[in-house]
Amino acid sequence: MPTTRFQIGDTVMGRWPGSNLYYEVKVLSYDNKTRLYTVIYKDGTELELKESDITSLTIFKQGVSRSRSRSRSRSPGRPRRSRSRSPARTSRQSSSRTTDVRKEKLKEALEVRLTPVPVTHENNSNSKHEKKEENNTANTASTITEEKTETESENQAGGRYNLRRRKDQGDGKTIELEQKTEAETLPQTKPPTASAIKTTDLEFGGRVGVFFLMFLLPVAVLALLILCGQKDASLQSFPLELPALQSLWDCQVFGIVLLWLLFQAVLSLLPVGKLVEGMPLKNGKTLKYRINGFYALLLTAVAVGVAMYQEVDLSYIHVHFLQFYTSALLIVTLLSIYLFIRSCWASEDELAPGGNSGYIIYDFFMGRELNPRIKNFDIKFFCEMRPGLMGWVLINFAMLQAEMKHQNLENPSPAMLLVNIFQLLWVVDGFWHEEKLLTMMDIVYDGFGFMLTFGDLAFVPFTFTCQAYYLVSHPNELSAFWIITLITMNGVGYYIFRKANSQKFAFRKNPSDPAVSHLKTIPTATGESLIVSGLWGWVRHPNYLGDIIMGLAWSLPCGFNHLIPYFYLIYLITLLVHRNARDERQCRKKYGSAWDEYCKAVPYRIFPGIY
Ligand SMILES: NC(=O)C1=CN([C@@H]2O[C@H](COP(=O)(O)OP(=O)(O)OC[C@H]3O[C@@H](n4cnc5c(N)ncnc54)[C@H](OP(=O)(O)O)[C@@H]3O)[C@@H](O)[C@H]2O)C=CC1
Ligand SMILES: CC(C)=CCC[C@@H](C)[C@H]1CC=C2C3=C(CC[C@@]21C)[C@@]1(C)CC[C@H](O)C(C)(C)[C@@H]1CC3
C-alpha cells in the first residue's frame, strides 16, 4: 500500500460506523479501487472504513493526555456548567439539591472512567462542542460524542439512536461533562457532508415486487371490506362481478373525508402540548414536533359528542363504508404524487436512505423524502398518528351505533364493546406516548411515499376496524367466561407490550435509571448495551409478542365462523415478523458480534420456544 496513510498491521483508532466512537483497530488490508481499509476491532468485528474515519494512535493519545491534564487542572470546587435541553429540565435542576449532589457524584464517577479525546481531522469546522460519554463497552475505547455529526453515519447505517441518552444522566437531566470554553478549544470531528444517497438494497421484491404491491394492497383491502360487509363472509362467497360505481363513490363522502383531514390538521397545529426535538438529521439539524395528540383526541371526542347531540347519525359511516374507503384511496394517490413531485426539489440531506434507488416506481412506493414539511407542518408525523388512528376510533364507534340500529339493540353487544374498548386503549396509549414515535424506524429511516401514506390513511382506519365492521352484521354471543378470558388476554398482552417498550425507552434514555438499572446487559462496541434479562431476556422482541397477544384478543370476540375478522392478526404477525427480520439485520450491522452474543443468550425472536 505505497500511497496510503496507514499500513497493514498498523494499530490505529477507527470510527465505529453509526457513531463518533473511536476504537483501537488493526489494519488488515486496503482496497485501491474502493479506497477502503479493512480493519478488525478487538471484539473480532471486521469492517471497511474510509481513511477519514481512521486516525493514528499517537494523535489520539496526545489528545487524551492533553485533555486529561485540562480536566485535572480544573478547580474541583468550581461549579461546572450543566446544560439542559428544555427549560423544564433547568428548573428541575435548580430546584433539587439532592439531585444536584447526585449529579455531581455521577459526573465525578464518569470523569474517572471517561477519556476526552481530541481528534484531528482535516475539516474541523463544526462549532458544536464535544461531550464525553460513559464507556461501558467490552472494548476499552476512547470515545468522542458529537451531538450532531453522529447522524450522518447513523442514517447511512439505517440505525436509530437515542442520542439524548448519551447526554442525559441521573434523573434524565443533561450533564455537560466538559466546560464549554474548554470543549470549544478541542479539535472537532468532521461535520457531516452531504453524500449522495443511493438505495441499493431493495425491499419487498424490488421494482417488480412494489409494482404489484401498489395495486394488490388497495384491491385486497377493498375485497376485505366487501367480504366483511356481506352476510356470508366466507372467502368462497366473494361476488364475482365488480361492485357498481355508485357503491364506491360519493362526492359528499369525499367532502367529509377532506373535512376530517382538515380538522385533524388544525388540531395538530394548536399551540398546546410540548414542542420536542426529533432525532438529529443527516445535516446535523433537528426538527421540532408539537406533541398534542392526546389533546387532539379529547377535542375530537368533544366534537363527536356535539355532533351526536345535534343528532348526526354516525351509522352513515357504516352505510357508506366502501365510499369512505375509495375517497381515502383517492387522497392517498394524490398525496403520494404530490410527495413524489416535491421530493424532486428536496436536497440530498432531506432524502430517506431507503427510497432513493433511482427507479421511479420503487421510490414512489417507498418514499423519497424523509420528513416532508409545509412550514412547521410535518406531513409524515401527522399522517402516522392523527387521521388514521383517530379515524379508527371514530369508525369503531360508528360501527357500535350501526350495530345497535341494525340489530335493534338497546345497548351494544359485549363483543362490540370489548373490541371498541380494547382498541381505544391501544390508541390512547399511542397518543399518551406519542413522543416515542419520533425514535421509531418509520420516522427516522423510512421515506414518506405511497406505502406509508396508504398504510396510515387507508389501511389503518379501514382494516383495523374490520372486527367492529364484521360484528354489525355477524352478531356473536359471548359467555361470561369468554369475556373474562378476553379481558385477561388483552391485559396480559398490553402489560407485555407497554412494559417492554417503556423499559427499552427508559434504558436507552438513561441506563442508570433505577427502574432499569437492575437489568442484566450485554455491552456492545458502540457504547450502547443490550438488555438481556427480564422481558428482553425472554424473547428478542417482547413488545411484538404483547402486540400480537392483544391482536388475538381483538379478533376472538368475533367468534370462529369466518377468517375475515382475523385479518388484523394475520397482518400483524406478517408485518412484525418482517419488521423483526429487518430490525435484526440492522442490529447485527450496528452491534456486530455483541448482537450474536445476545442472540445466543436469547434464542427466541418473538414467540417463546420458536427460534
Ligand atoms: N400494530 C401495528 O401495526 C404495529 C405496531 N408496532 C409496535 O410498535 C412498537 C415499536 O416497534 P419497533 O419500532 O418496530 O421496534 P422496537 O421498539 O422493538 O425497536 C427495535 C430496536 O430496539 C433496540 N433493541 C433491540 N433489542 C434490544 C435489547 N435487548 N435491549 C435494548 N434495546 C434493544 C434496537 O435499537 P437500538 O439499539 O438502536 O436502540 C432495535 O433496533 C412495538 O410494540 C410494535 O409492536 C410496530 C409496527 C406495526
Ligand atoms: C400494508 C401497509 C402498507 C402497512 C403499513 C404499515 C403501517 C400502517 C404501520 C407500520 C407501523 C405502524 C405503527 C403505528 C401505526 C401503523 C403503522 C404506521 C403506530 C404509530 C400506532 C400507534 C402505536 O402506539 C405505535 C406507536 C406503537 C405504532 C407504531 C407502528
Coordinates of N, CA and C and ligand atoms in Angstrom, one line a residue, residues 217 384-385 389 426 430 437 440 442 451 454-456 459-460 571 579, ligand 2:
L217 N -52.4 -4.2 -2.8 CA -52.8 -3.7 -1.4 C -54.2 -3.0 -1.5
E384 N -49.0 9.6 10.2 CA -48.7 8.4 11.0 C -49.6 8.3 12.2
M385 N -49.9 9.5 12.9 CA -50.6 9.4 14.1 C -52.0 9.9 14.1
L389 N -55.4 7.0 13.0 CA -55.7 6.4 14.4 C -56.9 7.0 15.0
W426 N -55.5 0.9 23.1 CA -54.2 0.9 22.4 C -54.0 2.3 21.7
G430 N -51.1 5.0 22.5 CA -50.2 5.5 21.4 C -50.1 7.0 21.5
L437 N -42.7 7.9 19.3 CA -42.7 7.6 17.9 C -41.6 8.2 17.1
M440 N -38.8 6.0 16.2 CA -39.1 4.8 15.5 C -38.6 4.8 14.1
D442 N -40.0 4.2 11.4 CA -40.9 4.8 10.4 C -40.6 6.3 10.2
M451 N -46.4 3.8 0.2 CA -46.6 2.7 1.2 C -47.1 3.3 2.5
F454 N -50.6 5.1 2.2 CA -51.6 4.2 2.1 C -51.9 3.5 3.5
G455 N -50.7 3.1 4.1 CA -50.8 2.4 5.4 C -51.5 3.3 6.4
D456 N -51.1 4.6 6.5 CA -51.6 5.5 7.5 C -53.1 5.9 7.3
F459 N -55.1 2.0 5.1 CA -55.0 0.6 5.7 C -55.4 0.6 7.2
V460 N -54.9 1.6 8.0 CA -55.2 1.6 9.4 C -56.7 1.8 9.7
Y571 N -52.3 -9.9 9.5 CA -51.4 -8.8 9.0 C -50.3 -8.5 10.0
R579 N -40.7 -7.1 10.1 CA -40.1 -6.0 10.8 C -38.9 -6.5 11.7
Ligands
LIG2 C1 -49.9 -2.7 4.4 C2 -49.2 -1.5 4.8 C3 -48.8 -0.5 3.7 C4 -48.8 -1.3 6.0 C5 -48.2 -0.1 6.5 C6 -48.0 -0.3 8.0 C7 -48.3 1.0 8.8 C8 -49.8 1.2 8.7 C9 -48.0 0.7 10.2 C10 -46.4 0.4 10.3 C11 -46.1 0.7 11.7 C12 -47.1 1.4 12.3 C13 -47.2 1.8 13.6 C14 -48.3 2.5 14.1 C15 -49.4 2.8 13.1 C16 -49.4 1.8 12.0 C17 -48.1 1.8 11.3 C18 -47.8 3.2 10.7 C19 -48.3 3.1 15.4 C20 -47.9 4.6 15.2 C21 -49.7 3.2 16.0 C22 -49.7 3.7 17.4 C23 -48.9 2.8 18.3 O1 -49.0 3.2 19.7 C24 -47.5 2.7 17.9 C25 -46.7 4.0 18.2 C26 -46.9 1.6 18.7 C27 -47.5 2.3 16.4 C28 -46.1 2.2 15.8 C29 -46.1 1.5 14.5

